[in-house]
Coordinates of C-alpha atoms (C1' of nucleotides) in Angstrom, one line a residue:
Chain Z
M1 CA 112.2 145.1 119.1
R2 CA 111.4 148.8 121.3
Y3 CA 108.2 149.0 122.2
R4 CA 105.5 150.1 120.1
K5 CA 101.8 150.2 120.3
I6 CA 100.2 147.4 119.1
P7 CA 97.3 147.5 116.7
D8 CA 94.1 145.8 118.0
E9 CA 93.9 144.7 114.3
A10 CA 97.2 143.0 114.7
V11 CA 95.7 141.0 117.6
W12 CA 92.3 140.4 116.0
R13 CA 94.2 138.4 113.2
L14 CA 96.5 136.4 115.5
P15 CA 93.4 133.7 116.5
M16 CA 93.1 133.4 112.5
Y17 CA 96.7 132.5 111.6
L18 CA 96.9 130.1 114.7
R19 CA 93.9 128.3 113.4
G20 CA 95.9 128.1 110.2
L21 CA 98.9 126.9 112.0
L22 CA 97.1 124.3 114.0
L23 CA 96.0 123.0 110.8
S24 CA 99.6 122.8 109.1
L25 CA 100.4 121.2 112.5
E26 CA 97.6 118.2 111.8
K27 CA 99.4 117.7 108.4
S28 CA 102.9 117.3 110.0
Q29 CA 104.0 120.5 108.2
E30 CA 107.3 121.8 110.1
T31 CA 108.0 125.1 108.7
I32 CA 105.8 127.4 107.0
S33 CA 106.5 130.5 105.2
S34 CA 104.8 134.1 105.6
Q35 CA 103.8 133.5 101.9
E36 CA 102.3 130.2 102.2
L37 CA 100.4 131.4 105.5
A38 CA 99.1 134.5 103.6
D39 CA 97.9 132.3 100.7
F40 CA 95.9 130.3 102.7
F41 CA 94.2 133.4 104.3
G42 CA 93.9 135.4 101.3
V43 CA 95.8 138.3 102.9
H44 CA 99.4 139.7 102.1
P45 CA 103.1 138.1 103.4
W46 CA 104.1 141.4 104.8
Q47 CA 100.8 142.2 106.7
I48 CA 101.7 138.4 108.3
R49 CA 105.2 139.5 109.4
K50 CA 104.7 142.9 110.5
D51 CA 101.7 141.5 112.9
F52 CA 104.1 138.9 114.3
S53 CA 107.0 141.5 114.7
Y54 CA 104.9 143.5 117.1
F55 CA 105.1 140.5 119.5
G56 CA 108.8 139.5 118.6
A57 CA 110.7 137.9 116.1
F58 CA 109.7 134.2 115.4
G59 CA 110.9 133.4 112.4
T60 CA 114.1 132.3 110.5
P61 CA 115.2 134.2 107.5
G62 CA 115.7 132.4 104.4
V63 CA 113.6 129.3 106.1
G64 CA 110.2 130.9 107.5
Y65 CA 108.5 129.6 110.7
K66 CA 108.6 126.7 112.7
V67 CA 104.9 125.8 112.6
K68 CA 105.0 124.2 116.2
K69 CA 107.3 127.1 117.9
L70 CA 105.1 129.7 116.0
S71 CA 101.8 128.3 117.0
T72 CA 103.0 127.9 120.9
Q73 CA 104.0 131.4 120.7
I74 CA 100.7 133.0 119.6
K75 CA 99.0 130.7 122.2
K76 CA 101.6 132.5 124.8
I77 CA 100.5 136.1 123.4
L78 CA 96.7 135.3 123.3
N79 CA 96.8 134.2 126.9
L80 CA 95.7 130.7 125.5
H81 CA 98.6 128.9 126.6
V82 CA 97.1 128.1 130.0
S83 CA 93.2 126.7 129.3
H84 CA 89.8 128.7 130.1
K85 CA 87.1 127.6 131.9
A86 CA 83.8 129.5 130.8
V87 CA 80.7 129.6 132.1
L88 CA 77.5 129.0 129.8
V89 CA 74.2 131.2 130.8
G90 CA 71.2 129.9 128.7
A91 CA 70.5 126.0 128.0
G92 CA 68.1 127.0 125.3
N93 CA 68.4 125.7 121.7
L94 CA 71.4 128.1 121.2
G95 CA 72.9 126.9 124.5
A96 CA 73.1 123.4 123.3
V97 CA 74.7 123.8 120.0
I98 CA 77.5 126.1 121.9
L99 CA 78.1 123.3 124.6
A100 CA 78.2 120.6 121.8
Y101 CA 80.5 122.5 119.5
P102 CA 83.8 121.0 119.4
G103 CA 85.9 124.3 118.0
F104 CA 86.3 125.2 121.6
K105 CA 88.7 122.6 122.3
I106 CA 91.6 123.8 120.0
Y107 CA 92.1 126.8 121.6
G108 CA 92.0 125.5 125.4
F109 CA 88.2 126.2 126.5
E110 CA 86.4 124.1 128.3
I111 CA 82.7 125.0 129.5
T112 CA 82.4 123.9 133.0
A113 CA 78.9 125.2 134.2
V114 CA 75.7 126.0 132.8
F115 CA 73.0 127.9 134.1
D116 CA 69.3 128.6 133.0
N117 CA 66.1 130.0 134.7
N118 CA 63.8 127.3 133.3
P119 CA 62.7 125.0 136.2
Q120 CA 62.2 122.3 133.5
K121 CA 65.7 122.5 132.5
I122 CA 67.3 122.7 136.0
G123 CA 68.6 119.4 137.1
Q124 CA 69.0 118.0 133.4
K125 CA 72.0 117.5 131.7
I126 CA 73.6 118.4 128.4
E127 CA 76.8 117.2 127.3
N128 CA 77.3 115.4 130.7
I129 CA 77.1 118.9 132.5
S130 CA 74.1 119.3 135.0
I131 CA 72.1 122.6 134.5
K132 CA 71.8 124.9 137.5
D133 CA 69.7 127.5 138.6
V134 CA 70.9 130.7 137.5
S135 CA 70.0 132.1 140.5
K136 CA 72.8 130.1 142.3
L137 CA 75.4 131.8 139.7
S138 CA 77.6 132.7 142.7
L139 CA 78.4 128.8 142.7
I140 CA 81.2 129.4 139.8
K141 CA 83.2 131.5 142.5
R142 CA 84.6 128.0 143.5
Q143 CA 85.8 127.4 140.2
K144 CA 88.4 129.5 138.5
I145 CA 86.2 130.2 135.5
D146 CA 87.1 133.8 133.8
L147 CA 85.0 133.8 130.7
G148 CA 81.3 133.9 130.6
I149 CA 79.1 132.7 127.3
I150 CA 75.6 134.8 127.4
A151 CA 72.8 132.7 125.4
V152 CA 69.6 134.0 126.6
P153 CA 66.7 136.0 125.4
R154 CA 67.4 140.0 124.5
K155 CA 65.8 141.1 127.5
A156 CA 67.8 139.1 130.0
A157 CA 71.0 139.4 128.6
Q158 CA 72.1 143.0 130.5
E159 CA 70.9 141.4 133.9
V160 CA 73.0 138.2 133.3
A161 CA 75.9 140.2 132.3
D162 CA 75.5 142.0 135.5
R163 CA 75.8 139.0 137.7
L164 CA 78.5 137.6 135.8
V165 CA 80.7 140.6 136.2
E166 CA 79.9 140.5 140.1
M167 CA 80.9 137.0 140.3
G168 CA 84.4 138.2 138.6
I169 CA 84.0 137.3 135.1
K170 CA 86.7 138.5 132.9
G171 CA 85.4 138.3 129.2
I172 CA 82.1 137.6 127.9
L173 CA 80.7 136.3 124.8
N174 CA 77.5 137.9 124.2
F175 CA 75.1 136.4 121.7
S176 CA 72.4 138.1 122.8
P177 CA 71.6 141.1 119.8
C178 CA 72.2 144.0 121.9
R179 CA 75.0 146.2 123.4
I180 CA 75.7 145.4 127.2
N181 CA 77.1 147.8 129.4
V182 CA 80.1 146.3 131.4
P183 CA 83.0 148.0 133.8
K184 CA 85.9 148.9 131.4
K185 CA 88.3 146.2 132.7
V186 CA 85.7 143.6 131.4
K187 CA 85.9 142.5 127.6
V188 CA 82.8 141.9 125.6
I189 CA 82.6 140.4 122.0
T190 CA 78.9 140.2 120.8
I191 CA 78.2 138.0 117.8
D192 CA 74.9 139.0 116.3
I193 CA 74.0 136.7 113.5
A194 CA 71.2 138.7 112.2
M195 CA 73.6 141.8 112.3
D196 CA 76.2 139.9 109.9
L197 CA 73.8 138.6 107.5
A198 CA 72.7 142.1 106.9
R199 CA 76.0 143.2 105.9
L200 CA 75.7 140.7 103.0
P201 CA 73.1 142.4 100.6
Y202 CA 74.9 145.6 100.2
Y203 CA 77.4 144.0 98.4
I204 CA 75.1 142.3 96.3
P205 CA 74.0 144.2 92.9
S206 CA 70.5 144.6 93.4
S207 CA 68.5 142.1 91.2
Chain C
M1 CA 77.7 165.5 98.2
R2 CA 80.2 164.7 95.7
Y3 CA 81.6 161.2 95.3
R4 CA 83.9 159.9 97.7
K5 CA 85.1 156.6 98.4
I6 CA 83.2 154.9 101.2
P7 CA 85.0 153.1 103.9
D8 CA 83.7 149.4 104.1
E9 CA 83.9 150.3 108.2
A10 CA 81.2 152.8 107.8
V11 CA 79.4 150.2 105.9
W12 CA 80.1 147.6 108.7
R13 CA 78.5 149.9 111.3
L14 CA 75.3 151.0 109.4
P15 CA 73.5 147.6 110.4
M16 CA 74.4 148.5 114.2
Y17 CA 72.7 151.8 113.6
L18 CA 69.7 150.3 112.1
R19 CA 69.3 148.2 115.0
G20 CA 69.2 151.1 117.2
L21 CA 67.0 152.8 115.1
L22 CA 64.3 150.0 114.7
L23 CA 64.4 149.8 118.7
S24 CA 63.7 153.4 118.7
L25 CA 61.0 153.0 116.4
E26 CA 59.5 150.5 118.5
K27 CA 59.3 153.1 121.2
S28 CA 57.4 155.2 118.9
Q29 CA 60.4 157.9 119.2
E30 CA 60.2 160.2 116.4
T31 CA 63.5 162.1 116.2
I32 CA 67.0 161.0 117.3
S33 CA 70.0 163.0 117.4
S34 CA 73.5 161.8 116.6
Q35 CA 74.7 162.4 120.5
E36 CA 71.8 160.0 121.5
L37 CA 72.6 157.2 119.1
A38 CA 76.2 157.4 119.9
D39 CA 75.3 156.8 123.4
F40 CA 73.2 154.2 123.0
F41 CA 76.3 152.4 121.2
G42 CA 79.0 153.6 122.9
V43 CA 80.8 155.4 119.8
H44 CA 81.4 159.3 118.9
P45 CA 78.6 161.1 117.5
W46 CA 80.4 162.5 114.9
Q47 CA 81.8 159.2 113.9
I48 CA 78.0 158.3 113.0
R49 CA 77.4 161.6 111.3
K50 CA 80.5 161.2 109.4
D51 CA 79.1 157.6 108.6
F52 CA 75.8 159.0 107.1
S53 CA 77.6 161.9 105.3
Y54 CA 79.3 159.1 102.6
F55 CA 75.7 158.2 101.7
G56 CA 73.9 161.7 101.7
A57 CA 72.4 164.2 104.4
F58 CA 69.7 162.6 106.1
G59 CA 69.2 165.1 109.3
T60 CA 67.5 168.2 109.9
P61 CA 70.2 170.7 111.7
G62 CA 68.8 172.1 115.1
V63 CA 66.7 169.0 115.4
G64 CA 68.0 165.5 114.7
Y65 CA 66.9 162.8 112.5
K66 CA 63.5 161.5 112.1
V67 CA 63.7 157.7 113.2
K68 CA 61.6 156.5 110.5
K69 CA 63.1 158.1 107.5
L70 CA 66.5 157.5 108.3
S71 CA 65.8 153.6 109.0
T72 CA 64.5 153.9 105.5
Q73 CA 67.1 155.2 104.3
I74 CA 69.7 152.9 105.8
K75 CA 67.4 150.0 104.7
K76 CA 67.7 151.3 101.3
I77 CA 71.4 151.7 101.2
L78 CA 72.0 148.3 102.6
N79 CA 69.7 147.0 99.8
L80 CA 67.5 145.7 102.9
H81 CA 64.3 147.8 101.7
V82 CA 63.4 144.4 99.5
S83 CA 63.4 141.3 101.3
H84 CA 66.0 138.5 100.8
K85 CA 65.6 134.7 100.6
A86 CA 68.2 132.6 101.9
V87 CA 68.8 128.8 101.6
L88 CA 70.3 126.9 104.8
V89 CA 72.4 124.2 104.1
G90 CA 72.9 121.6 107.0
A91 CA 70.1 120.8 109.1
G92 CA 72.1 119.9 112.1
N93 CA 71.7 121.4 115.7
L94 CA 73.1 124.8 114.6
G95 CA 70.8 124.7 111.5
A96 CA 67.8 124.4 113.9
V97 CA 69.0 127.3 116.2
I98 CA 69.5 129.4 112.7
L99 CA 65.9 128.5 111.8
A100 CA 64.4 129.2 114.9
Y101 CA 66.3 132.4 115.2
P102 CA 63.6 135.2 115.1
G103 CA 66.0 138.2 114.6
F104 CA 66.5 137.8 110.7
K105 CA 63.1 139.0 110.0
I106 CA 63.7 142.6 111.7
Y107 CA 66.0 143.0 108.5
G108 CA 63.8 141.3 106.1
F109 CA 65.2 137.6 105.8
E110 CA 63.1 134.7 105.2
I111 CA 64.6 131.1 105.0
T112 CA 62.9 129.5 102.2
A113 CA 64.9 126.2 101.9
V114 CA 66.9 123.7 103.5
F115 CA 69.0 120.7 102.3
D116 CA 70.8 118.3 104.4
N117 CA 72.9 115.3 103.3
N118 CA 71.6 113.1 106.1
P119 CA 68.9 110.9 104.6
Q120 CA 67.1 110.7 108.3
K121 CA 66.7 114.2 108.0
I122 CA 65.5 114.7 104.4
G123 CA 61.7 114.9 104.3
Q124 CA 61.5 116.1 107.9
K125 CA 60.1 119.5 108.5
I126 CA 61.8 122.2 110.9
E127 CA 59.6 125.1 111.5
N128 CA 57.3 124.3 108.6
I129 CA 60.0 124.1 106.2
S130 CA 60.8 120.6 104.9
I131 CA 64.6 119.6 104.6
K132 CA 65.6 118.5 100.8
D133 CA 68.3 116.3 99.9
V134 CA 71.5 118.5 99.4
S135 CA 72.1 116.8 95.9
K136 CA 68.9 118.4 94.9
L137 CA 70.3 121.7 95.5
S138 CA 69.4 122.9 92.0
L139 CA 66.1 123.2 93.1
I140 CA 66.5 126.6 94.2
K141 CA 66.8 127.8 91.1
R142 CA 63.4 128.6 90.3
Q143 CA 63.1 130.4 93.7
K144 CA 64.6 134.0 93.7
I145 CA 67.1 133.1 96.5
D146 CA 70.3 135.2 96.6
L147 CA 71.6 134.3 99.9
G148 CA 73.1 131.2 101.4
I149 CA 73.7 130.0 105.0
I150 CA 76.4 127.2 105.6
A151 CA 76.4 125.2 108.7
V152 CA 77.7 122.1 107.8
P153 CA 80.8 120.5 109.1
R154 CA 84.1 121.8 108.1
K155 CA 85.3 119.1 105.6
A156 CA 82.0 120.0 103.6
A157 CA 81.7 123.6 104.0
Q158 CA 84.1 124.2 100.3
E159 CA 81.8 121.9 98.5
V160 CA 78.7 123.4 99.5
A161 CA 79.6 126.9 99.2
D162 CA 81.0 125.9 95.2
R163 CA 77.5 124.6 94.8
L164 CA 75.9 127.6 96.2
V165 CA 77.7 129.7 93.8
E166 CA 76.8 127.6 90.7
M167 CA 73.3 128.2 91.7
G168 CA 73.9 131.6 91.4
I169 CA 73.9 132.5 95.1
K170 CA 75.8 136.0 95.9
G171 CA 76.6 136.3 99.3
I172 CA 77.3 133.6 102.1
L173 CA 77.1 133.6 105.5
N174 CA 79.3 131.1 106.7
F175 CA 79.5 129.1 110.1
S176 CA 82.0 126.7 109.2
P177 CA 85.2 127.5 110.8
C178 CA 87.3 127.8 107.9
R179 CA 88.1 130.1 105.0
I180 CA 86.0 129.4 101.7
N181 CA 87.3 130.3 98.5
V182 CA 84.6 131.8 96.1
P183 CA 84.7 134.0 92.7
K184 CA 85.2 137.8 93.7
K185 CA 81.8 138.5 92.9
V186 CA 80.5 136.4 95.8
K187 CA 80.8 138.0 99.2
V188 CA 81.2 135.7 102.2
I189 CA 81.1 136.4 105.8
T190 CA 82.5 133.7 108.2
I191 CA 81.3 133.6 111.8
D192 CA 83.8 131.4 113.7
I193 CA 82.5 131.2 117.3
A194 CA 85.8 129.5 118.9
M195 CA 87.8 132.1 117.0
D196 CA 85.9 135.0 118.6
L197 CA 86.1 133.6 121.7
A198 CA 89.9 133.1 121.4
R199 CA 90.0 136.8 121.0
L200 CA 89.0 137.3 124.7
P201 CA 92.0 136.1 127.0
Y202 CA 94.2 138.2 125.2
Y203 CA 92.2 141.1 127.2
I204 CA 92.4 139.1 130.5
P205 CA 95.0 140.0 133.0
S206 CA 96.7 136.5 133.4
S207 CA 95.1 135.3 136.8
Chain B
dC1 C1' 120.0 133.4 96.9
dT2 C1' 115.5 132.8 99.9
dG3 C1' 112.5 135.0 103.2
dT4 C1' 112.4 137.4 107.7
dG5 C1' 112.2 142.1 110.2
dT6 C1' 111.2 146.7 110.0
dG7 C1' 112.1 151.8 109.8
dA8 C1' 109.8 155.1 106.4
dA9 C1' 106.2 156.1 103.0
dC10 C1' 101.9 156.1 102.1
dC11 C1' 97.0 155.4 102.2
dC12 C1' 92.9 156.0 104.7
dA13 C1' 89.6 156.1 108.4
dT14 C1' 88.9 159.1 112.3
dT15 C1' 88.6 163.1 114.9
dC16 C1' 88.0 167.9 114.6
dA17 C1' 86.4 172.3 114.3
dC18 C1' 83.2 175.1 112.6
dA19 C1' 80.3 176.9 108.9
dG20 C1' 75.4 176.7 108.0
dC21 C1' 70.9 175.9 108.7
dC22 C1' 66.5 174.8 111.6
Chain U
dG1 C1' 70.9 178.0 120.4
dG2 C1' 71.3 173.3 119.0
dC3 C1' 72.5 169.9 116.1
dT4 C1' 74.0 168.5 111.2
dG5 C1' 77.1 168.3 107.5
dT6 C1' 81.9 168.4 105.9
dG7 C1' 86.7 170.0 104.5
dA8 C1' 90.7 170.0 106.8
dA9 C1' 94.0 167.9 110.4
dT10 C1' 95.1 164.1 112.7
dG11 C1' 96.4 159.8 113.9
dG12 C1' 97.5 155.0 113.0
dG13 C1' 97.1 150.9 110.1
dT14 C1' 99.2 149.1 106.0
dT15 C1' 102.2 148.8 102.2
dC16 C1' 106.8 149.2 100.9
dA17 C1' 111.5 148.4 100.2
dC18 C1' 115.8 146.8 101.3
dA19 C1' 118.9 145.3 105.1
dC20 C1' 120.4 141.4 107.3
dA21 C1' 120.2 136.7 108.7
dG22 C1' 120.5 131.6 107.3

DNA sequence: CTGTGTGAACCCATTCACAGCC
DNA sequence: GGCTGTGAATGGGTTCACACAG
């Protein structure tokens, strides 16, 4: 296929497809059609085929997609075929939940360092990782860590982000309810639980 | 303005604008221009004006928007002008974080009931709310609860969702990494941390 | 005959540009 | 003069329909 601009929306959906595929893989399903995948997510089959087509032709006409092969392809597209190391800043309640969250593994993520500024926490261990002083963030330079997870109070978020960027982090998952400014080369995704919840009542007929 | 279909995207952005406005309000700022708001979020001013225009005309030409008035208007649009009660199902680590999360208050949310299926947890209190047996979910019928938050393992998510729908819940914030099926009248927003993280590496030049 | 891949058509959100009001 | 509000133009994502491969 000749080059065409790939919609961000398509990229956005790939991890969703991937999760479905990995689930099918667990069930030892060998092939899957765009129709099956679509039913699974509640989208249209042509959307899925089109999304894939931006990146190449992965299926077999008349048959469908090889689950194993397709999931490998998508991982490669998303840069998930190599495992990624992440650093977590903020070892509070939220931080502990993130550390314990099993879901990262299936995409090949590993949190290999944890920092906090609370002297009481520094030195302690959670999930077998010892918490280090955030002022020593430069320690991560020795490791190949390219992702940062911010789980600190809002006021500290920007400062932490700045430090992470200094250390060469390329992507940030931000749990603080605020926008953080970073150089364009760094990708930030912010998760704001309260804001997501705030989107629900609009769709609810006022009682 | 005469009727026109309102893009979902515009609705999606309103809570973001609202957060910025509430922040300005804290700083006792009286008026704000679309330009200022736009700079704050890193979007374009005409985007903001257009978004508002779908719902009415809230500003004053040559001046801008009254922060207080505009935030009230947006709250009304989003159905946030009345406070909402939510029920939390799943009192594990994640559940505890959600309960302790201060961010819900600014949008007028209150978690008034918590359920779990773990006998060890039932009867205990977190954040002054006692955990009840999930089999007694029907207790919430007496209260006016219209939102549900699901923080249980994936396998249990669909069942919990079904129960919540039975109880008349109108919107669900789902933290389980899976799609859940509900009647069309019920709005579901799923937050899948791992999936969000999985979206980052695509934008990172492979090292 | 089944299911993929894709140019073309369509639709809708974004962007523009400017009229209108303070 | 400054800033909003909005039709019109643009641009791009989605949907369609069908050629083609198995």
